[in-house]
Amino acid sequence: LNAGQLLTVAPYLVKRHKQHFHHLEKFDVDLILGCNGFVWVGEHVEARDVMVEDPVNLSDPQVLIPNENSVSLEEQDKNYTALETRNYICRAANAVRVLSTLGFTITLESIKEVIDLSISANLDIHDMFGSEFCVLVAEKEAERRSSSKRNR
């Protein structure tokens, strides 16, 4: 839970899909939509194989084994999340919260739309909970639903 936020929403708001792990490339954020109502929004992490790395030769006396409580500078750099990425994590988490508050189904597309709407409206992250923005999101959802009915 170091580089992200774990949210809980009503489970009926998250529909079952083939893919629940998503990467928002535009924002460099990972998103996991769990059918149980848990939603993880965090910094994008590249998948890597741990077994590829060379094992440390423990018999070599010159190899220093770090204390389990010590943290190297490399590990600190790995754990650092850029401010812009943290802002996008918060913006995506707030988008999930707004959709949950309004009772709308939480999908990858709806989250992207709310994030883009907040950016285009030039809203601060904290202002996403305002009633004006909730009305704007509800209007966009109503517009989307009416246009999808016309296309049928």
CSV table of N, CA and C in Angstrom, one decimal:
chain,number,residue,atom,x,y,z
A,1,LEU,N,0.8,-1.2,0.0
A,1,LEU,CA,0.0,0.0,0.0
A,1,LEU,C,0.9,1.3,0.0
A,2,ASN,N,2.1,1.1,-0.4
A,2,ASN,CA,3.0,2.2,-0.4
A,2,ASN,C,2.8,3.2,-1.4
A,3,ALA,N,2.5,2.8,-2.6
A,3,ALA,CA,2.4,3.8,-3.8
A,3,ALA,C,1.0,3.8,-4.4
A,4,GLY,N,0.0,3.8,-3.5
A,4,GLY,CA,-1.4,3.9,-4.1
A,4,GLY,C,-2.4,3.9,-3.0
A,5,GLN,N,-3.7,3.8,-3.4
A,5,GLN,CA,-4.8,3.8,-2.5
A,5,GLN,C,-5.7,2.6,-2.7
A,6,LEU,N,-6.2,2.0,-1.6
A,6,LEU,CA,-7.1,1.0,-1.7
A,6,LEU,C,-8.5,1.5,-1.3
A,7,LEU,N,-9.5,1.4,-2.2
A,7,LEU,CA,-10.8,1.9,-2.0
A,7,LEU,C,-11.8,0.8,-1.8
A,8,THR,N,-12.8,1.0,-1.1
A,8,THR,CA,-13.9,0.1,-1.0
A,8,THR,C,-15.2,0.7,-1.5
A,9,VAL,N,-15.9,0.1,-2.4
A,9,VAL,CA,-17.1,0.6,-3.0
A,9,VAL,C,-18.1,-0.6,-2.9
A,10,ALA,N,-19.4,-0.3,-3.1
A,10,ALA,CA,-20.4,-1.3,-3.1
A,10,ALA,C,-20.1,-2.3,-4.2
A,11,PRO,N,-20.1,-3.6,-3.9
A,11,PRO,CA,-19.7,-4.6,-4.9
A,11,PRO,C,-20.6,-4.6,-6.1
A,12,TYR,N,-21.8,-4.3,-6.0
A,12,TYR,CA,-22.7,-4.3,-7.2
A,12,TYR,C,-22.3,-3.2,-8.2
A,13,LEU,N,-21.5,-2.2,-7.8
A,13,LEU,CA,-21.1,-1.2,-8.8
A,13,LEU,C,-20.0,-1.6,-9.7
A,14,VAL,N,-19.3,-2.7,-9.4
A,14,VAL,CA,-18.2,-3.2,-10.2
A,14,VAL,C,-18.7,-4.5,-10.9
A,15,LYS,N,-18.8,-4.4,-12.2
A,15,LYS,CA,-19.3,-5.6,-13.0
A,15,LYS,C,-18.1,-6.5,-13.3
A,16,ARG,N,-18.4,-7.8,-13.4
A,16,ARG,CA,-17.4,-8.8,-13.8
A,16,ARG,C,-17.0,-8.7,-15.2
A,17,HIS,N,-15.7,-8.6,-15.4
A,17,HIS,CA,-15.2,-8.6,-16.8
A,17,HIS,C,-14.1,-9.6,-16.9
A,18,LYS,N,-13.6,-9.8,-18.1
A,18,LYS,CA,-12.5,-10.7,-18.4
A,18,LYS,C,-11.2,-10.2,-17.8
A,19,GLN,N,-11.1,-8.9,-17.8
A,19,GLN,CA,-9.8,-8.2,-17.4
A,19,GLN,C,-10.2,-7.3,-16.2
A,20,HIS,N,-9.5,-7.5,-15.1
A,20,HIS,CA,-9.7,-6.6,-13.9
A,20,HIS,C,-8.5,-5.7,-13.6
A,21,PHE,N,-7.3,-6.1,-14.2
A,21,PHE,CA,-6.1,-5.3,-14.0
A,21,PHE,C,-6.0,-4.4,-15.2
A,22,HIS,N,-5.8,-3.1,-15.0
A,22,HIS,CA,-5.7,-2.1,-16.0
A,22,HIS,C,-4.6,-1.2,-15.8
A,23,HIS,N,-4.0,-0.7,-16.9
A,23,HIS,CA,-2.9,0.3,-16.9
A,23,HIS,C,-3.4,1.5,-17.6
A,24,LEU,N,-3.5,2.6,-17.0
A,24,LEU,CA,-3.9,3.8,-17.6
A,24,LEU,C,-2.6,4.5,-18.1
A,25,GLU,N,-2.2,4.2,-19.3
A,25,GLU,CA,-0.9,4.7,-19.9
A,25,GLU,C,-0.8,6.2,-19.9
A,26,LYS,N,-1.9,6.8,-20.2
A,26,LYS,CA,-1.9,8.3,-20.2
A,26,LYS,C,-1.5,8.9,-18.9
A,27,PHE,N,-1.8,8.3,-17.8
A,27,PHE,CA,-1.5,8.8,-16.5
A,27,PHE,C,-0.5,8.0,-15.7
A,28,ASP,N,0.0,6.9,-16.3
A,28,ASP,CA,1.0,6.0,-15.7
A,28,ASP,C,0.5,5.5,-14.3
A,29,VAL,N,-0.7,5.0,-14.3
A,29,VAL,CA,-1.4,4.5,-13.1
A,29,VAL,C,-1.9,3.1,-13.4
A,30,ASP,N,-1.8,2.3,-12.4
A,30,ASP,CA,-2.4,0.9,-12.5
A,30,ASP,C,-3.7,1.0,-11.7
A,31,LEU,N,-4.7,0.2,-12.2
A,31,LEU,CA,-6.0,0.1,-11.6
A,31,LEU,C,-6.4,-1.3,-11.5
A,32,ILE,N,-6.9,-1.8,-10.4
A,32,ILE,CA,-7.5,-3.1,-10.2
A,32,ILE,C,-8.9,-2.9,-9.7
A,33,LEU,N,-9.8,-3.4,-10.5
A,33,LEU,CA,-11.3,-3.3,-10.2
A,33,LEU,C,-11.7,-4.7,-9.7
A,34,GLY,N,-11.8,-4.9,-8.4
A,34,GLY,CA,-12.2,-6.2,-7.9
A,34,GLY,C,-13.8,-6.3,-7.8
A,35,CYS,N,-14.3,-7.5,-8.1
A,35,CYS,CA,-15.7,-7.7,-8.1
A,35,CYS,C,-16.2,-7.7,-6.6
A,36,ASN,N,-15.3,-7.8,-5.7
A,36,ASN,CA,-15.7,-7.8,-4.3
A,36,ASN,C,-15.9,-6.3,-3.7
A,37,GLY,N,-15.7,-5.3,-4.6
A,37,GLY,CA,-15.8,-3.9,-4.2
A,37,GLY,C,-14.5,-3.3,-3.8
A,38,PHE,N,-13.4,-4.0,-3.8
A,38,PHE,CA,-12.1,-3.4,-3.6
A,38,PHE,C,-11.5,-2.9,-4.9
A,39,VAL,N,-11.1,-1.6,-4.8
A,39,VAL,CA,-10.5,-1.0,-6.0
A,39,VAL,C,-9.1,-0.5,-5.6
A,40,TRP,N,-8.1,-0.9,-6.3
A,40,TRP,CA,-6.7,-0.5,-6.1
A,40,TRP,C,-6.3,0.5,-7.2
A,41,VAL,N,-5.8,1.7,-6.7
A,41,VAL,CA,-5.3,2.7,-7.7
A,41,VAL,C,-3.9,2.9,-7.2
A,42,GLY,N,-2.9,2.7,-8.1
A,42,GLY,CA,-1.5,2.9,-7.7
A,42,GLY,C,-0.6,3.2,-8.8
A,43,GLU,N,0.6,3.4,-8.4
A,43,GLU,CA,1.7,3.7,-9.4
A,43,GLU,C,1.9,2.5,-10.3
A,44,HIS,N,2.2,2.7,-11.6
A,44,HIS,CA,2.4,1.6,-12.5
A,44,HIS,C,3.7,0.9,-12.1
A,45,VAL,N,3.6,-0.4,-12.1
A,45,VAL,CA,4.8,-1.2,-11.8
A,45,VAL,C,5.0,-2.2,-12.9
A,46,GLU,N,6.2,-2.2,-13.5
A,46,GLU,CA,6.5,-3.1,-14.5
A,46,GLU,C,6.7,-4.5,-13.9
A,47,ALA,N,6.0,-5.5,-14.6
A,47,ALA,CA,6.2,-6.9,-14.2
A,47,ALA,C,7.6,-7.3,-14.5
A,48,ARG,N,8.2,-8.0,-13.5
A,48,ARG,CA,9.6,-8.5,-13.8
A,48,ARG,C,9.7,-9.8,-13.2
A,49,ASP,N,10.6,-10.6,-13.7
A,49,ASP,CA,10.8,-12.0,-13.2
A,49,ASP,C,12.0,-11.9,-12.1
A,50,VAL,N,11.7,-12.3,-10.9
A,50,VAL,CA,12.7,-12.2,-9.8
A,50,VAL,C,13.8,-13.2,-10.1
A,51,MET,N,13.5,-14.3,-10.7
A,51,MET,CA,14.5,-15.4,-10.9
A,51,MET,C,15.6,-15.0,-11.9
A,52,VAL,N,15.4,-14.0,-12.7
A,52,VAL,CA,16.4,-13.6,-13.7
A,52,VAL,C,17.6,-13.0,-13.1
A,53,GLU,N,17.5,-12.4,-11.9
A,53,GLU,CA,18.7,-11.7,-11.3
A,53,GLU,C,19.7,-12.8,-10.8
A,54,ASP,N,21.0,-12.4,-10.9
A,54,ASP,CA,22.0,-13.2,-10.4
A,54,ASP,C,22.0,-13.4,-8.9
A,55,PRO,N,22.1,-14.7,-8.4
A,55,PRO,CA,22.1,-14.9,-7.0
A,55,PRO,C,23.4,-14.4,-6.4
A,56,VAL,N,23.3,-13.9,-5.1
A,56,VAL,CA,24.5,-13.4,-4.4
A,56,VAL,C,25.3,-14.6,-3.9
A,57,ASN,N,26.6,-14.5,-4.1
A,57,ASN,CA,27.4,-15.6,-3.6
A,57,ASN,C,27.7,-15.4,-2.1
A,58,LEU,N,27.0,-16.1,-1.2
A,58,LEU,CA,27.1,-15.9,0.2
A,58,LEU,C,28.4,-16.4,0.8
A,59,SER,N,29.1,-17.2,0.1
A,59,SER,CA,30.4,-17.7,0.7
A,59,SER,C,31.5,-16.7,0.5
A,60,ASP,N,31.3,-15.7,-0.3
A,60,ASP,CA,32.3,-14.6,-0.6
A,60,ASP,C,32.3,-13.7,0.6
A,61,PRO,N,33.5,-13.5,1.3
A,61,PRO,CA,33.5,-12.7,2.5
A,61,PRO,C,33.4,-11.2,2.2
A,62,GLN,N,33.6,-10.8,0.9
A,62,GLN,CA,33.6,-9.4,0.6
A,62,GLN,C,32.1,-8.9,0.3
A,63,VAL,N,31.2,-9.9,0.2
A,63,VAL,CA,29.8,-9.5,-0.1
A,63,VAL,C,29.2,-9.2,1.2
A,64,LEU,N,28.7,-7.9,1.3
A,64,LEU,CA,28.0,-7.5,2.6
A,64,LEU,C,26.5,-7.8,2.5
A,65,ILE,N,26.0,-8.4,3.4
A,65,ILE,CA,24.6,-8.7,3.5
A,65,ILE,C,23.9,-7.5,4.3
A,66,PRO,N,23.1,-6.8,3.7
A,66,PRO,CA,22.5,-5.6,4.4
A,66,PRO,C,21.6,-6.1,5.5
A,67,ASN,N,21.5,-5.3,6.6
A,67,ASN,CA,20.5,-5.5,7.6
A,67,ASN,C,19.1,-5.4,7.1
A,68,GLU,N,18.2,-6.3,7.6
A,68,GLU,CA,16.9,-6.3,7.1
A,68,GLU,C,16.1,-5.0,7.3
A,69,ASN,N,16.6,-4.1,8.2
A,69,ASN,CA,15.9,-2.9,8.5
A,69,ASN,C,16.6,-1.7,7.8
A,70,SER,N,17.7,-1.9,7.1
A,70,SER,CA,18.4,-0.8,6.4
A,70,SER,C,17.8,-0.7,5.0
A,71,VAL,N,17.8,0.5,4.5
A,71,VAL,CA,17.3,0.8,3.2
A,71,VAL,C,18.3,1.5,2.4
A,72,SER,N,18.7,1.0,1.2
A,72,SER,CA,19.7,1.6,0.4
A,72,SER,C,19.1,2.8,-0.4
A,73,LEU,N,20.0,3.6,-0.9
A,73,LEU,CA,19.6,4.7,-1.7
A,73,LEU,C,18.8,4.3,-3.0
A,74,GLU,N,19.2,3.1,-3.6
A,74,GLU,CA,18.5,2.6,-4.7
A,74,GLU,C,17.1,2.3,-4.4
A,75,GLU,N,16.9,1.6,-3.2
A,75,GLU,CA,15.6,1.2,-2.8
A,75,GLU,C,14.7,2.5,-2.5
A,76,GLN,N,15.3,3.5,-1.9
A,76,GLN,CA,14.6,4.7,-1.7
A,76,GLN,C,14.1,5.4,-3.0
A,77,ASP,N,15.0,5.3,-4.0
A,77,ASP,CA,14.6,5.9,-5.3
A,77,ASP,C,13.5,5.1,-5.9
A,78,LYS,N,13.5,3.7,-5.7
A,78,LYS,CA,12.5,2.9,-6.3
A,78,LYS,C,11.2,3.2,-5.6
A,79,ASN,N,11.2,3.5,-4.3
A,79,ASN,CA,10.0,3.7,-3.6
A,79,ASN,C,9.4,5.1,-3.8
A,80,TYR,N,10.2,6.0,-4.3
A,80,TYR,CA,9.7,7.4,-4.5
A,80,TYR,C,8.7,7.4,-5.7
A,81,THR,N,7.6,8.1,-5.4
A,81,THR,CA,6.6,8.3,-6.5
A,81,THR,C,6.6,9.8,-6.8
A,82,ALA,N,6.7,10.1,-8.1
A,82,ALA,CA,6.7,11.4,-8.6
A,82,ALA,C,5.4,12.2,-8.2
A,83,LEU,N,5.5,13.5,-8.0
A,83,LEU,CA,4.3,14.3,-7.6
A,83,LEU,C,3.2,14.2,-8.6
A,84,GLU,N,3.6,14.3,-9.9
A,84,GLU,CA,2.6,14.2,-10.9
A,84,GLU,C,1.8,12.9,-10.9
A,85,THR,N,2.6,11.8,-10.7
A,85,THR,CA,1.9,10.5,-10.6
A,85,THR,C,1.0,10.4,-9.4
A,86,ARG,N,1.5,10.9,-8.3
A,86,ARG,CA,0.7,10.9,-7.1
A,86,ARG,C,-0.6,11.7,-7.3
A,87,ASN,N,-0.5,12.8,-8.0
A,87,ASN,CA,-1.7,13.6,-8.3
A,87,ASN,C,-2.7,12.8,-9.2
A,88,TYR,N,-2.2,12.1,-10.1
A,88,TYR,CA,-3.0,11.2,-11.0
A,88,TYR,C,-3.7,10.1,-10.2
A,89,ILE,N,-2.9,9.5,-9.3
A,89,ILE,CA,-3.4,8.5,-8.4
A,89,ILE,C,-4.6,9.0,-7.6
A,90,CYS,N,-4.4,10.2,-7.0
A,90,CYS,CA,-5.5,10.8,-6.2
A,90,CYS,C,-6.7,11.2,-7.1
A,91,ARG,N,-6.4,11.7,-8.3
A,91,ARG,CA,-7.5,12.0,-9.2
A,91,ARG,C,-8.3,10.8,-9.7
A,92,ALA,N,-7.6,9.7,-9.9
A,92,ALA,CA,-8.3,8.4,-10.3
A,92,ALA,C,-9.1,7.9,-9.1
A,93,ALA,N,-8.5,8.0,-7.9
A,93,ALA,CA,-9.2,7.5,-6.7
A,93,ALA,C,-10.5,8.3,-6.5
A,94,ASN,N,-10.3,9.6,-6.6
A,94,ASN,CA,-11.5,10.5,-6.5
A,94,ASN,C,-12.6,10.3,-7.5
A,95,ALA,N,-12.1,9.9,-8.7
A,95,ALA,CA,-13.1,9.6,-9.8
A,95,ALA,C,-13.9,8.4,-9.4
A,96,VAL,N,-13.3,7.4,-8.8
A,96,VAL,CA,-14.0,6.2,-8.3
A,96,VAL,C,-14.9,6.6,-7.2
A,97,ARG,N,-14.5,7.4,-6.3
A,97,ARG,CA,-15.3,7.8,-5.2
A,97,ARG,C,-16.6,8.6,-5.7
A,98,VAL,N,-16.4,9.5,-6.7
A,98,VAL,CA,-17.5,10.2,-7.2
A,98,VAL,C,-18.5,9.3,-7.9
A,99,LEU,N,-18.0,8.4,-8.7
A,99,LEU,CA,-18.9,7.4,-9.3
A,99,LEU,C,-19.7,6.6,-8.3
A,100,SER,N,-19.0,6.2,-7.2
A,100,SER,CA,-19.6,5.4,-6.2
A,100,SER,C,-20.7,6.2,-5.5
A,101,THR,N,-20.4,7.5,-5.2
A,101,THR,CA,-21.3,8.3,-4.5
A,101,THR,C,-22.6,8.5,-5.3
A,102,LEU,N,-22.4,8.6,-6.7
A,102,LEU,CA,-23.6,8.8,-7.5
A,102,LEU,C,-24.3,7.5,-7.9
A,103,GLY,N,-23.7,6.4,-7.5
A,103,GLY,CA,-24.3,5.1,-7.7
A,103,GLY,C,-24.1,4.6,-9.1
A,104,PHE,N,-23.1,5.1,-9.9
A,104,PHE,CA,-22.9,4.7,-11.3
A,104,PHE,C,-22.0,3.5,-11.3
A,105,THR,N,-22.1,2.6,-12.3
A,105,THR,CA,-21.3,1.5,-12.5
A,105,THR,C,-19.8,2.0,-12.7
A,106,ILE,N,-18.9,1.3,-12.0
A,106,ILE,CA,-17.5,1.7,-12.1
A,106,ILE,C,-16.8,0.8,-13.1
A,107,THR,N,-16.4,1.4,-14.2
A,107,THR,CA,-15.7,0.7,-15.3
A,107,THR,C,-14.5,1.5,-15.6
A,108,LEU,N,-13.6,0.9,-16.4
A,108,LEU,CA,-12.4,1.6,-16.8
A,108,LEU,C,-12.8,2.9,-17.6
A,109,GLU,N,-13.7,2.7,-18.5
A,109,GLU,CA,-14.1,3.9,-19.4
A,109,GLU,C,-14.7,5.0,-18.5
A,110,SER,N,-15.6,4.7,-17.6
A,110,SER,CA,-16.2,5.7,-16.8
A,110,SER,C,-15.2,6.4,-15.9
A,111,ILE,N,-14.2,5.7,-15.4
A,111,ILE,CA,-13.1,6.3,-14.6
A,111,ILE,C,-12.3,7.3,-15.5
A,112,LYS,N,-12.0,6.8,-16.7
A,112,LYS,CA,-11.2,7.7,-17.6
A,112,LYS,C,-12.0,9.0,-17.9
A,113,GLU,N,-13.3,8.8,-18.2
A,113,GLU,CA,-14.1,10.0,-18.5
A,113,GLU,C,-14.2,11.0,-17.4
A,114,VAL,N,-14.3,10.5,-16.1
A,114,VAL,CA,-14.4,11.4,-15.0
A,114,VAL,C,-13.0,12.1,-14.8
A,115,ILE,N,-11.9,11.4,-15.0
A,115,ILE,CA,-10.6,12.0,-14.9
A,115,ILE,C,-10.4,13.1,-15.9
A,116,ASP,N,-10.8,12.7,-17.2
A,116,ASP,CA,-10.7,13.7,-18.3
A,116,ASP,C,-11.6,14.9,-18.1
A,117,LEU,N,-12.8,14.7,-17.5
A,117,LEU,CA,-13.7,15.8,-17.2
A,117,LEU,C,-13.1,16.7,-16.2
A,118,SER,N,-12.5,16.1,-15.1
A,118,SER,CA,-11.9,17.0,-14.1
A,118,SER,C,-10.8,17.8,-14.6
A,119,ILE,N,-10.0,17.2,-15.5
A,119,ILE,CA,-8.8,17.9,-16.1
A,119,ILE,C,-9.3,19.0,-17.0
A,120,SER,N,-10.3,18.7,-17.9
A,120,SER,CA,-10.8,19.7,-18.8
A,120,SER,C,-11.5,20.8,-18.1
A,121,ALA,N,-12.1,20.5,-16.9
A,121,ALA,CA,-12.8,21.6,-16.2
A,121,ALA,C,-11.8,22.4,-15.3
A,122,ASN,N,-10.5,22.0,-15.4
A,122,ASN,CA,-9.4,22.6,-14.7
A,122,ASN,C,-9.7,22.6,-13.2
A,123,LEU,N,-10.2,21.5,-12.7
A,123,LEU,CA,-10.5,21.3,-11.2
A,123,LEU,C,-9.3,20.8,-10.5
A,124,ASP,N,-9.2,21.3,-9.2
A,124,ASP,CA,-8.2,20.8,-8.3
A,124,ASP,C,-8.7,19.4,-7.8
A,125,ILE,N,-7.8,18.6,-7.4
A,125,ILE,CA,-8.1,17.3,-6.9
A,125,ILE,C,-9.2,17.3,-5.8
A,126,HIS,N,-9.1,18.3,-4.9
A,126,HIS,CA,-10.0,18.4,-3.8
A,126,HIS,C,-11.4,18.9,-4.2
A,127,ASP,N,-11.4,19.6,-5.3
A,127,ASP,CA,-12.7,20.1,-5.8
A,127,ASP,C,-13.6,19.1,-6.5
A,128,MET,N,-13.0,17.9,-6.7
A,128,MET,CA,-13.8,16.8,-7.4
A,128,MET,C,-15.0,16.3,-6.6
A,129,PHE,N,-15.0,16.6,-5.3
A,129,PHE,CA,-16.1,16.2,-4.4
A,129,PHE,C,-17.2,17.2,-4.3
A,130,GLY,N,-17.0,18.4,-5.0
A,130,GLY,CA,-18.0,19.4,-4.9
A,130,GLY,C,-19.3,19.0,-5.7
A,131,SER,N,-20.4,19.7,-5.3
A,131,SER,CA,-21.7,19.3,-5.9
A,131,SER,C,-21.7,19.7,-7.3
A,132,GLU,N,-21.0,20.8,-7.7
A,132,GLU,CA,-21.0,21.2,-9.1
A,132,GLU,C,-20.4,20.1,-10.0
A,133,PHE,N,-19.3,19.5,-9.5
A,133,PHE,CA,-18.7,18.5,-10.3
A,133,PHE,C,-19.5,17.2,-10.4
A,134,CYS,N,-20.2,16.9,-9.3
A,134,CYS,CA,-21.0,15.7,-9.3
A,134,CYS,C,-22.2,15.9,-10.3
A,135,VAL,N,-22.7,17.1,-10.3
A,135,VAL,CA,-23.8,17.4,-11.3
A,135,VAL,C,-23.2,17.3,-12.7
A,136,LEU,N,-22.0,17.8,-12.9
A,136,LEU,CA,-21.4,17.7,-14.3
A,136,LEU,C,-21.2,16.2,-14.7
A,137,VAL,N,-20.8,15.4,-13.7
A,137,VAL,CA,-20.6,13.9,-14.0
A,137,VAL,C,-21.9,13.3,-14.3
A,138,ALA,N,-22.9,13.6,-13.5
A,138,ALA,CA,-24.3,13.0,-13.8
A,138,ALA,C,-24.8,13.4,-15.1
A,139,GLU,N,-24.6,14.7,-15.5
A,139,GLU,CA,-25.1,15.1,-16.8
A,139,GLU,C,-24.4,14.4,-17.9
A,140,LYS,N,-23.0,14.2,-17.8
A,140,LYS,CA,-22.3,13.5,-18.8
A,140,LYS,C,-22.8,12.0,-18.9
A,141,GLU,N,-23.1,11.4,-17.8
A,141,GLU,CA,-23.5,10.0,-17.8
A,141,GLU,C,-24.9,10.0,-18.4
A,142,ALA,N,-25.8,10.9,-18.1
A,142,ALA,CA,-27.1,10.9,-18.8
A,142,ALA,C,-27.0,11.1,-20.3
A,143,GLU,N,-26.1,12.0,-20.7
A,143,GLU,CA,-25.9,12.2,-22.1
A,143,GLU,C,-25.3,11.0,-22.8
A,144,ARG,N,-24.4,10.3,-22.1
A,144,ARG,CA,-23.9,9.0,-22.7
A,144,ARG,C,-25.0,8.0,-22.8
A,145,ARG,N,-25.8,7.8,-21.8
A,145,ARG,CA,-26.9,6.8,-21.8
A,145,ARG,C,-27.9,7.2,-22.9
A,146,SER,N,-28.2,8.4,-23.0
A,146,SER,CA,-29.2,8.8,-24.1
A,146,SER,C,-28.7,8.6,-25.5
A,147,SER,N,-27.4,8.8,-25.7
A,147,SER,CA,-26.8,8.6,-27.0
A,147,SER,C,-26.7,7.1,-27.3
A,148,SER,N,-26.4,6.3,-26.3
A,148,SER,CA,-26.3,4.9,-26.5
A,148,SER,C,-27.7,4.3,-26.8
A,149,LYS,N,-28.8,4.9,-26.3
A,149,LYS,CA,-30.1,4.4,-26.6
A,149,LYS,C,-30.5,4.8,-28.0
A,150,ARG,N,-30.1,5.9,-28.5
A,150,ARG,CA,-30.4,6.4,-29.9
A,150,ARG,C,-29.7,5.5,-30.9
A,151,ASN,N,-28.5,5.0,-30.5
A,151,ASN,CA,-27.7,4.2,-31.5
A,151,ASN,C,-28.3,2.8,-31.6
A,152,ARG,N,-29.1,2.4,-30.8
A,152,ARG,CA,-29.7,1.0,-30.8
A,152,ARG,C,-30.8,1.0,-31.8
